[in-house]
Amino acid sequence: MQSRILFKGTAAAAATRRIRNILGPVMGRGAWLLGAGFKRWTFRLHNNPSHDSGTVKIGEISFQLKPPRNPELVPVNHMMDTMPQTVAQHLRWIMQKDLLGQDVFLIGPPGPLRRSIAMQYLELTKREVEYVALSRDTTETDLKQRREIRAGTAFYVDQCAVRAATQGRILILEGLEKAERNVLPVLNNLLENREMQLEDGRFLMAAQRYDKLLEEHTKEELDAWKIVRVSEDFRVIALGLPVPRYTGNPLDPPLRSRFQARDIYYLPFKDQLEILYNAGPAVSVERVSQLLSFATTLCSQESTNLGLPDFPVDNLTSAVRILDLFPMMSTQQLVQRLYPYEAMLGKEGRAAVDGVLRRFELLDAAQCPPPNEVVSVEPLSGPNVISGLLFFRQVLAGRRPPRAPSYSPGFVSTPTHARLLAEMMQSHLVKDMCLIGAKGCGKSVIAKEFANLLGYNIEPIMLYQVRRPMLVLLSLSHLVMCKRGFDIFCKTIFFFFFTSV
């Protein structure tokens, strides 16, 4: 609730922002980042080295840890160095629902915050995860069982929902608003009664009912009846957007009643500001505060009424890292990378965004010229690290030797291309990037030239509206494409196309 007060555009919120902008540079970073009058939650972790277990406690809520049977399925490296109190409150709420045996639905604006909170909870409690990203191409077989052929015999393979139920894992369903209306109801009975009829004849039964049957019958008899016990540790964490406001399919009332919902809004101003300070210690307090104030203004209700898209607040960390590496970088040009309003908004929308930039004194493009070009690219001692003479920064590179910017056969460079490649080099330091533009403007050519500069191998993939047979997995060092098919013996196989970069 604290995060919404700032975004409402009331006189009190405007006065708060003015006081924050005035006192921030004067009093320093931590002077006014004190508690806002709510209770602060602390983490306590008690480990038992002899049994690989322990207890996690958030406030007065404690959770008994269990050693995971498959540690490779436990998320890692999701916990923050400094935990904001808002995130701690969300984790405490999820822990409460987990102890009560209830499934949760984290709903909020677009961004990675909801998924990050879910992964942090799983890492904190050492729970195994089954993750599925829903889309309109997701079918019932993707959640329950998929039929495959091996040695001339057709059989069923358990999918994420069944594996999570039988193995006691956490099932994360991301993108509930994207799934078709006839897909998710197959999970209704599993969510409400912990029961499900499978295609191979087995029947999933709740742990309490199964244990009662086990008192009267042997396990061999239950196995002969194809009754499978659902683990008491099985939980579901659903992630979705509020519909309406955002595009998607609203949840059916029966399915909606199965979850305990929680609104995961943007982090409060002070928590987000502290994260940005840690990301860019060399960036001035006033500059970070102005940038964050601009972002929160574009996420306010007044901006929504004007038809302005939400600003990607979660990407501000990467923006501040760029400012930390390049102190002379223009904040206005950096905003253009995160929020290309000149390319996606009309005349009124561009005027509104320019007005917000002017209000927070971020129209500094004239005083801070953009980088002109990449002067040279030279390898260092490490195999995958190079140094470009662009403020002498080191960036990741591919396995091939880098190529000099001046030598580009088949590519006619212009000052606009040189400046764009320099900006792409800056963005490559901190995050992945996306080139947008009209058809035929040279996006693919620029991407190939950027890959040649850094020694990357590329594999173009044409994406269409329907791309179900192809699963694309991207990582920093390789590209893998997976396609399902059959061999000459009618056995289900998967074709993997591996391209090293």
XYZ file of C-alpha atoms in Angstrom:
501
model
C 0.000 0.000 0.000
C 2.916 2.283 0.628
C 4.003 2.041 -3.010
C 0.641 3.189 -4.344
C 0.471 6.380 -2.313
C 3.289 7.948 -4.308
C 1.760 7.065 -7.654
C -1.690 8.585 -7.205
C -0.675 12.094 -8.208
C -2.263 13.779 -5.205
C -0.962 17.004 -3.702
C 0.587 15.048 -0.829
C 2.412 12.769 -3.248
C 3.728 15.734 -5.239
C 4.917 17.435 -2.057
C 6.612 14.219 -0.964
C 8.523 14.000 -4.216
C 9.622 17.623 -3.954
C 10.867 17.126 -0.401
C 12.650 13.953 -1.452
C 14.400 15.707 -4.335
C 15.425 18.580 -2.073
C 16.578 16.607 0.956
C 18.178 13.749 -0.952
C 21.244 15.583 -2.246
C 21.597 17.579 0.980
C 21.219 14.888 3.620
C 22.882 12.070 1.692
C 21.730 8.683 0.640
C 20.789 7.084 3.907
C 19.573 10.014 5.993
C 15.968 9.899 4.823
C 15.794 6.200 3.898
C 14.422 5.332 7.308
C 11.369 3.287 8.109
C 7.982 4.634 7.115
C 6.226 3.597 10.292
C 5.552 -0.052 9.412
C 6.939 -3.115 11.069
C 10.253 -4.349 9.720
C 10.791 -8.063 9.184
C 14.124 -9.768 9.608
C 15.399 -13.118 8.340
C 16.811 -15.772 10.599
C 18.293 -18.989 9.266
C 19.260 -21.801 11.632
C 21.182 -24.608 9.946
C 21.758 -28.135 11.170
C 24.974 -29.263 9.476
C 24.603 -32.897 10.547
C 21.192 -33.353 8.872
C 21.371 -30.717 6.077
C 18.229 -29.082 7.397
C 17.271 -26.041 9.406
C 14.643 -23.419 10.086
C 13.863 -20.187 8.270
C 12.109 -17.480 10.272
C 10.613 -14.237 8.951
C 9.287 -12.245 11.864
C 7.249 -14.676 13.958
C 6.626 -17.069 11.032
C 9.020 -20.034 10.917
C 9.424 -22.747 8.285
C 11.141 -26.093 8.805
C 13.559 -26.850 5.994
C 13.819 -30.277 4.404
C 16.824 -31.529 2.432
C 15.852 -31.569 -1.263
C 16.033 -34.876 -3.083
C 17.077 -33.120 -6.301
C 19.223 -30.114 -5.342
C 19.698 -29.199 -8.996
C 16.005 -28.217 -9.116
C 16.345 -25.692 -6.278
C 16.717 -22.095 -7.581
C 19.965 -20.343 -6.689
C 21.388 -16.810 -6.961
C 18.001 -15.116 -6.704
C 18.343 -13.687 -3.180
C 19.173 -9.971 -2.989
C 22.207 -8.681 -1.145
C 20.044 -6.124 0.660
C 16.478 -7.343 1.101
C 13.852 -4.557 0.811
C 11.186 -4.645 3.496
C 8.448 -4.853 0.854
C 9.961 -8.051 -0.555
C 10.320 -9.421 2.984
C 6.610 -8.798 3.572
C 5.747 -10.644 0.351
C 7.953 -13.582 1.336
C 6.393 -13.687 4.787
C 2.908 -13.767 3.260
C 3.850 -16.610 0.881
C 5.332 -18.539 3.813
C 2.099 -18.146 5.748
C 0.054 -19.533 2.864
C 2.547 -22.340 2.347
C 2.230 -23.409 5.971
C -1.567 -23.366 5.606
C -1.358 -25.567 2.521
C -2.813 -22.919 0.193
C -1.865 -22.064 -3.382
C -1.040 -18.441 -4.177
C -1.518 -16.125 -7.152
C 0.916 -13.229 -7.461
C -0.669 -10.558 -9.612
C 0.902 -7.299 -10.696
C 2.192 -5.161 -13.573
C 4.568 -6.567 -16.215
C 8.114 -7.202 -15.107
C 10.319 -9.817 -13.434
C 9.464 -8.828 -9.857
C 6.749 -11.448 -9.337
C 8.897 -14.265 -10.678
C 11.891 -13.016 -8.708
C 9.932 -13.072 -5.449
C 8.704 -16.599 -6.146
C 12.221 -17.810 -6.914
C 13.596 -16.095 -3.821
C 11.079 -17.925 -1.673
C 11.999 -21.277 -3.221
C 15.687 -20.575 -2.718
C 15.071 -19.468 0.862
C 13.075 -22.611 1.730
C 15.161 -24.976 -0.475
C 12.135 -26.144 -2.435
C 12.331 -27.874 -5.802
C 10.571 -26.128 -8.674
C 8.659 -27.125 -11.794
C 8.326 -24.091 -14.047
C 6.092 -23.627 -17.075
C 5.550 -20.429 -19.080
C 1.981 -20.493 -20.344
C 1.005 -19.226 -23.777
C -1.970 -19.555 -26.040
C -0.262 -22.600 -27.604
C -0.106 -24.425 -24.255
C -2.344 -27.485 -24.250
C -3.566 -29.948 -21.653
C -0.799 -32.412 -22.534
C 1.845 -29.817 -21.650
C 0.548 -29.766 -18.082
C -0.498 -33.379 -17.469
C 0.994 -36.086 -19.673
C 2.539 -36.279 -23.126
C 2.359 -39.398 -25.282
C 5.611 -40.713 -26.728
C 6.699 -43.777 -28.666
C 9.653 -45.929 -27.651
C 10.544 -49.386 -28.963
C 7.322 -49.431 -30.945
C 5.183 -48.899 -27.850
C 3.220 -45.768 -27.000
C 3.371 -44.622 -23.407
C 2.750 -41.469 -21.396
C 5.392 -39.207 -19.872
C 4.498 -37.110 -16.838
C 4.696 -33.367 -17.323
C 5.300 -30.491 -14.920
C 2.006 -30.554 -12.983
C 2.071 -34.314 -12.408
C 5.760 -34.344 -11.488
C 5.270 -31.501 -9.024
C 2.264 -33.215 -7.427
C 3.908 -36.606 -7.012
C 7.378 -35.369 -6.041
C 6.278 -32.604 -3.657
C 7.619 -29.705 -5.696
C 6.413 -26.164 -6.277
C 4.635 -25.661 -9.596
C 5.117 -22.144 -10.983
C 2.619 -21.158 -13.664
C 3.662 -17.904 -15.293
C 1.411 -16.000 -17.656
C -2.045 -17.185 -16.597
C -3.632 -14.448 -18.687
C -2.072 -15.917 -21.854
C -3.510 -19.431 -21.546
C -6.664 -20.419 -23.370
C -9.784 -20.713 -21.256
C -10.110 -24.477 -21.768
C -6.564 -25.321 -20.595
C -6.307 -24.250 -16.975
C -9.618 -25.834 -15.838
C -7.892 -29.227 -16.087
C -6.044 -28.181 -12.921
C -9.200 -27.241 -11.006
C -9.588 -30.573 -9.230
C -5.859 -30.805 -8.567
C -5.874 -27.367 -6.948
C -9.039 -27.874 -4.894
C -8.987 -31.544 -3.891
C -5.459 -32.574 -4.863
C -6.951 -35.168 -7.211
C -6.540 -35.747 -10.946
C -7.348 -38.507 -13.394
C -4.418 -39.177 -15.708
C -4.492 -40.397 -19.284
C -2.542 -43.571 -18.511
C -5.204 -44.752 -16.064
C -3.550 -43.593 -12.856
C -5.407 -41.483 -10.341
C -3.752 -38.835 -8.191
C -5.171 -38.776 -4.668
C -4.696 -36.347 -1.804
C -2.216 -37.393 0.862
C -4.829 -37.566 3.664
C -7.184 -39.821 1.709
C -4.339 -41.987 0.486
C -3.022 -42.484 4.038
C -6.495 -43.500 5.221
C -6.735 -46.084 2.462
C -3.271 -47.294 3.367
C -4.513 -48.132 6.866
C -7.027 -50.613 5.394
C -5.136 -51.799 2.307
C -1.551 -52.565 1.405
C 0.551 -50.398 -0.859
C 0.650 -53.208 -3.412
C -3.144 -53.113 -3.643
C -3.162 -49.338 -4.117
C -0.490 -49.661 -6.800
C -2.577 -52.311 -8.528
C -5.508 -49.883 -8.469
C -3.179 -47.250 -9.977
C -3.688 -44.833 -7.122
C -0.803 -42.382 -6.694
C -0.251 -40.280 -3.600
C -0.027 -36.502 -3.999
C 2.674 -35.119 -1.734
C 1.592 -32.881 1.105
C 4.410 -30.495 0.104
C 2.912 -29.833 -3.333
C 2.044 -26.163 -3.895
C 1.199 -23.955 -6.859
C 2.438 -20.391 -7.346
C 0.674 -18.663 -10.225
C 1.957 -15.451 -11.809
C -0.227 -13.199 -13.927
C -1.255 -9.726 -14.974
C -4.468 -7.960 -13.947
C -7.059 -8.323 -16.734
C -8.562 -5.919 -17.645
C -6.111 -3.188 -17.879
C -3.638 -5.478 -19.580
C -4.409 -7.698 -22.543
C -5.256 -11.300 -21.806
C -7.915 -13.776 -20.770
C -9.495 -13.254 -17.338
C -9.500 -16.193 -14.982
C -12.637 -18.251 -14.643
C -14.351 -17.701 -11.267
C -13.962 -21.396 -10.224
C -10.258 -21.298 -10.957
C -9.810 -17.878 -9.366
C -11.321 -19.145 -6.117
C -8.594 -21.809 -5.806
C -5.860 -19.220 -5.149
C -4.972 -16.778 -2.416
C -4.072 -13.636 -4.376
C -1.532 -10.947 -3.548
C -0.881 -7.703 -5.389
C 2.825 -7.433 -6.238
C 3.192 -3.805 -7.242
C 6.403 -1.923 -7.938
C 8.776 -1.542 -5.027
C 8.329 1.643 -2.980
C 10.396 4.654 -3.916
C 12.829 4.356 -1.050
C 13.465 0.622 -1.582
C 14.002 1.088 -5.296
C 16.261 4.053 -4.636
C 18.443 2.017 -2.300
C 18.816 -0.695 -4.953
C 19.829 1.893 -7.538
C 22.356 3.425 -5.160
C 24.007 0.040 -4.723
C 24.013 -0.551 -8.495
C 25.728 2.752 -9.274
C 27.762 4.029 -6.329
C 29.522 6.616 -8.511
C 26.296 8.165 -9.837
C 25.152 11.290 -8.040
C 22.198 11.135 -5.662
C 20.313 13.853 -7.508
C 20.652 12.118 -10.863
C 19.395 8.777 -9.565
C 16.500 10.435 -7.758
C 15.456 12.346 -10.865
C 15.597 9.215 -13.011
C 13.520 7.191 -10.556
C 11.014 10.036 -10.125
C 10.581 10.141 -13.896
C 9.945 6.388 -13.988
C 7.399 6.435 -11.156
C 5.567 9.328 -12.792
C 5.103 7.338 -15.990
C 3.707 4.456 -13.901
C 1.123 6.669 -12.190
C -2.607 6.515 -12.793
C -2.544 9.889 -14.542
C -0.059 8.594 -17.127
C -2.214 5.525 -17.645
C -5.242 7.729 -18.297
C -3.208 9.513 -20.980
C -2.571 6.182 -22.682
C 1.142 6.058 -21.882
C 2.708 2.595 -21.501
C 4.257 1.673 -18.175
C 7.912 2.495 -17.760
C 10.104 -0.613 -17.210
C 11.103 0.252 -13.663
C 12.946 -3.050 -13.211
C 15.416 -2.064 -15.945
C 16.537 1.044 -14.079
C 19.263 -0.997 -12.388
C 20.903 -1.667 -15.748
C 20.533 1.991 -16.702
C 22.268 3.136 -13.522
C 25.087 0.667 -14.171
C 25.633 2.282 -17.569
C 25.697 5.713 -15.913
C 28.208 4.366 -13.406
C 30.476 3.146 -16.221
C 29.992 6.222 -18.427
C 29.585 9.333 -16.224
C 29.249 11.615 -19.269
C 26.297 9.633 -20.614
C 23.105 11.610 -21.247
C 20.203 10.551 -19.048
C 17.722 11.532 -21.753
C 19.402 9.256 -24.294
C 19.449 6.442 -21.757
C 15.726 6.895 -21.167
C 15.243 6.549 -24.923
C 16.813 3.087 -24.783
C 14.551 1.923 -21.979
C 11.436 3.736 -23.148
C 11.566 4.499 -26.915
C 8.563 6.800 -26.769
C 9.454 8.629 -29.973
C 9.036 5.380 -31.915
C 5.912 4.015 -30.232
C 3.830 7.057 -29.234
C 1.930 9.676 -31.152
C 2.356 13.410 -31.046
C 0.400 13.908 -27.811
C 2.171 11.054 -26.085
C 5.610 12.331 -27.059
C 4.691 15.777 -25.796
C 3.546 14.345 -22.473
C 6.783 12.393 -21.985
C 8.873 15.431 -22.964
C 6.963 17.418 -20.359
C 7.841 14.892 -17.661
C 11.493 14.944 -18.742
C 11.480 18.721 -18.544
C 9.859 18.671 -15.108
C 12.638 16.492 -13.672
C 15.402 18.318 -15.580
C 16.401 15.315 -17.683
C 16.587 17.088 -21.056
C 20.389 16.943 -21.157
C 20.962 15.472 -24.629
C 22.448 18.747 -25.896
C 24.930 19.022 -23.012
C 25.966 15.333 -23.137
C 26.645 14.207 -26.713
C 26.276 10.483 -27.430
C 29.285 8.219 -28.117
C 30.439 8.616 -31.699
C 32.020 5.259 -32.537
C 33.903 2.211 -31.352
C 37.546 3.123 -31.929
C 39.086 -0.333 -31.604
C 38.432 -3.801 -30.243
C 41.371 -5.721 -28.815
C 41.495 -9.082 -26.992
C 42.776 -9.323 -23.462
C 44.473 -12.236 -21.728
C 41.148 -13.920 -20.913
C 39.585 -16.065 -23.653
C 36.152 -14.405 -23.614
C 36.903 -10.859 -22.481
C 37.869 -7.946 -24.710
C 38.593 -4.291 -24.248
C 37.183 -1.623 -26.522
C 38.588 1.886 -26.524
C 35.247 3.271 -25.526
C 36.124 4.625 -22.094
C 38.462 1.584 -21.955
C 35.692 -0.751 -20.829
C 35.788 -4.545 -20.914
C 32.899 -6.468 -22.422
C 32.153 -10.122 -23.039
C 32.991 -11.526 -26.454
C 32.621 -14.683 -28.522
C 35.109 -17.405 -29.322
C 36.194 -16.017 -32.674
C 38.870 -13.309 -32.850
C 37.328 -9.828 -32.764
C 37.426 -7.742 -35.899
C 38.555 -4.154 -36.203
C 35.713 -1.659 -36.714
C 37.493 -0.058 -39.682
C 37.605 -3.339 -41.607
C 34.058 -4.312 -42.550
C 33.720 -5.905 -46.007
C 30.177 -5.765 -47.279
C 29.122 -3.200 -44.686
C 29.059 0.499 -45.535
C 29.275 2.348 -42.256
C 27.682 5.741 -41.734
C 27.943 8.064 -38.714
C 24.504 6.857 -37.637
C 25.632 3.215 -37.797
C 28.827 3.975 -35.890
C 26.904 5.742 -33.146
C 24.380 2.898 -32.925
C 27.138 0.295 -32.612
C 28.734 2.319 -29.819
C 25.413 2.479 -27.966
C 24.927 -1.269 -28.454
C 28.385 -1.816 -26.982
C 27.344 0.155 -23.909
C 24.131 -1.833 -23.486
C 26.014 -5.101 -23.988
C 28.026 -4.327 -20.861
C 25.015 -4.768 -18.579
C 22.120 -6.493 -20.350
C 20.676 -8.005 -23.503
C 19.157 -5.661 -26.053
C 16.390 -5.485 -28.633
C 16.621 -3.508 -31.875
C 13.318 -2.065 -33.044
C 12.605 -0.269 -36.265
C 10.658 -0.292 -39.487
C 10.917 -3.152 -41.952
C 14.055 -2.971 -44.058
C 15.841 -0.328 -41.985
C 18.914 -2.551 -41.435
C 18.385 -4.144 -38.025
C 19.766 -7.538 -39.097
C 22.793 -5.936 -40.771
C 23.632 -3.953 -37.639
C 23.242 -7.081 -35.475
C 25.623 -9.025 -37.748
C 28.159 -6.212 -37.683
C 27.964 -6.057 -33.884
C 28.518 -9.830 -33.691
C 31.513 -9.603 -36.019
C 33.076 -6.867 -33.913
C 32.970 -9.034 -30.791
C 33.650 -12.412 -32.405
C 30.194 -13.903 -31.949
C 28.630 -16.522 -34.190
C 24.989 -15.799 -34.966
C 22.075 -17.975 -35.977
C 19.089 -16.000 -37.364
C 15.666 -17.353 -36.381
C 12.509 -16.088 -38.019
C 9.809 -15.815 -35.353
C 6.170 -16.088 -36.328
C 2.899 -15.787 -34.485
C 2.714 -19.580 -34.166
C 6.036 -21.246 -33.387
C 5.039 -24.321 -31.407
C 7.359 -27.026 -32.925
C 10.456 -25.019 -32.125
C 11.739 -24.366 -28.637
C 14.449 -21.755 -28.461
C 16.811 -21.656 -25.498
C 19.177 -18.726 -25.273
C 22.183 -18.367 -23.018
C 25.295 -16.277 -22.879
C 27.586 -18.778 -24.559
C 25.412 -20.889 -26.842
C 22.138 -21.178 -28.684
C 20.135 -24.402 -28.580
C 17.067 -25.210 -30.648
C 15.023 -28.291 -29.852
C 12.504 -29.954 -32.174
C 10.407 -33.041 -31.500
C 10.173 -35.818 -34.103
C 10.394 -39.554 -34.787
C 13.187 -41.802 -35.994
C 12.943 -44.661 -38.529
C 11.710 -46.995 -35.767
C 8.864 -44.598 -34.843
C 10.579 -43.703 -31.594
C 10.073 -40.244 -30.155
C 13.290 -38.267 -30.375
C 14.321 -34.650 -30.030
C 16.561 -32.873 -32.515
C 18.978 -30.448 -30.882
C 20.666 -27.780 -32.986
C 23.641 -26.373 -31.128
C 25.410 -23.192 -32.163
C 28.331 -21.977 -30.116
C 28.897 -18.254 -29.707
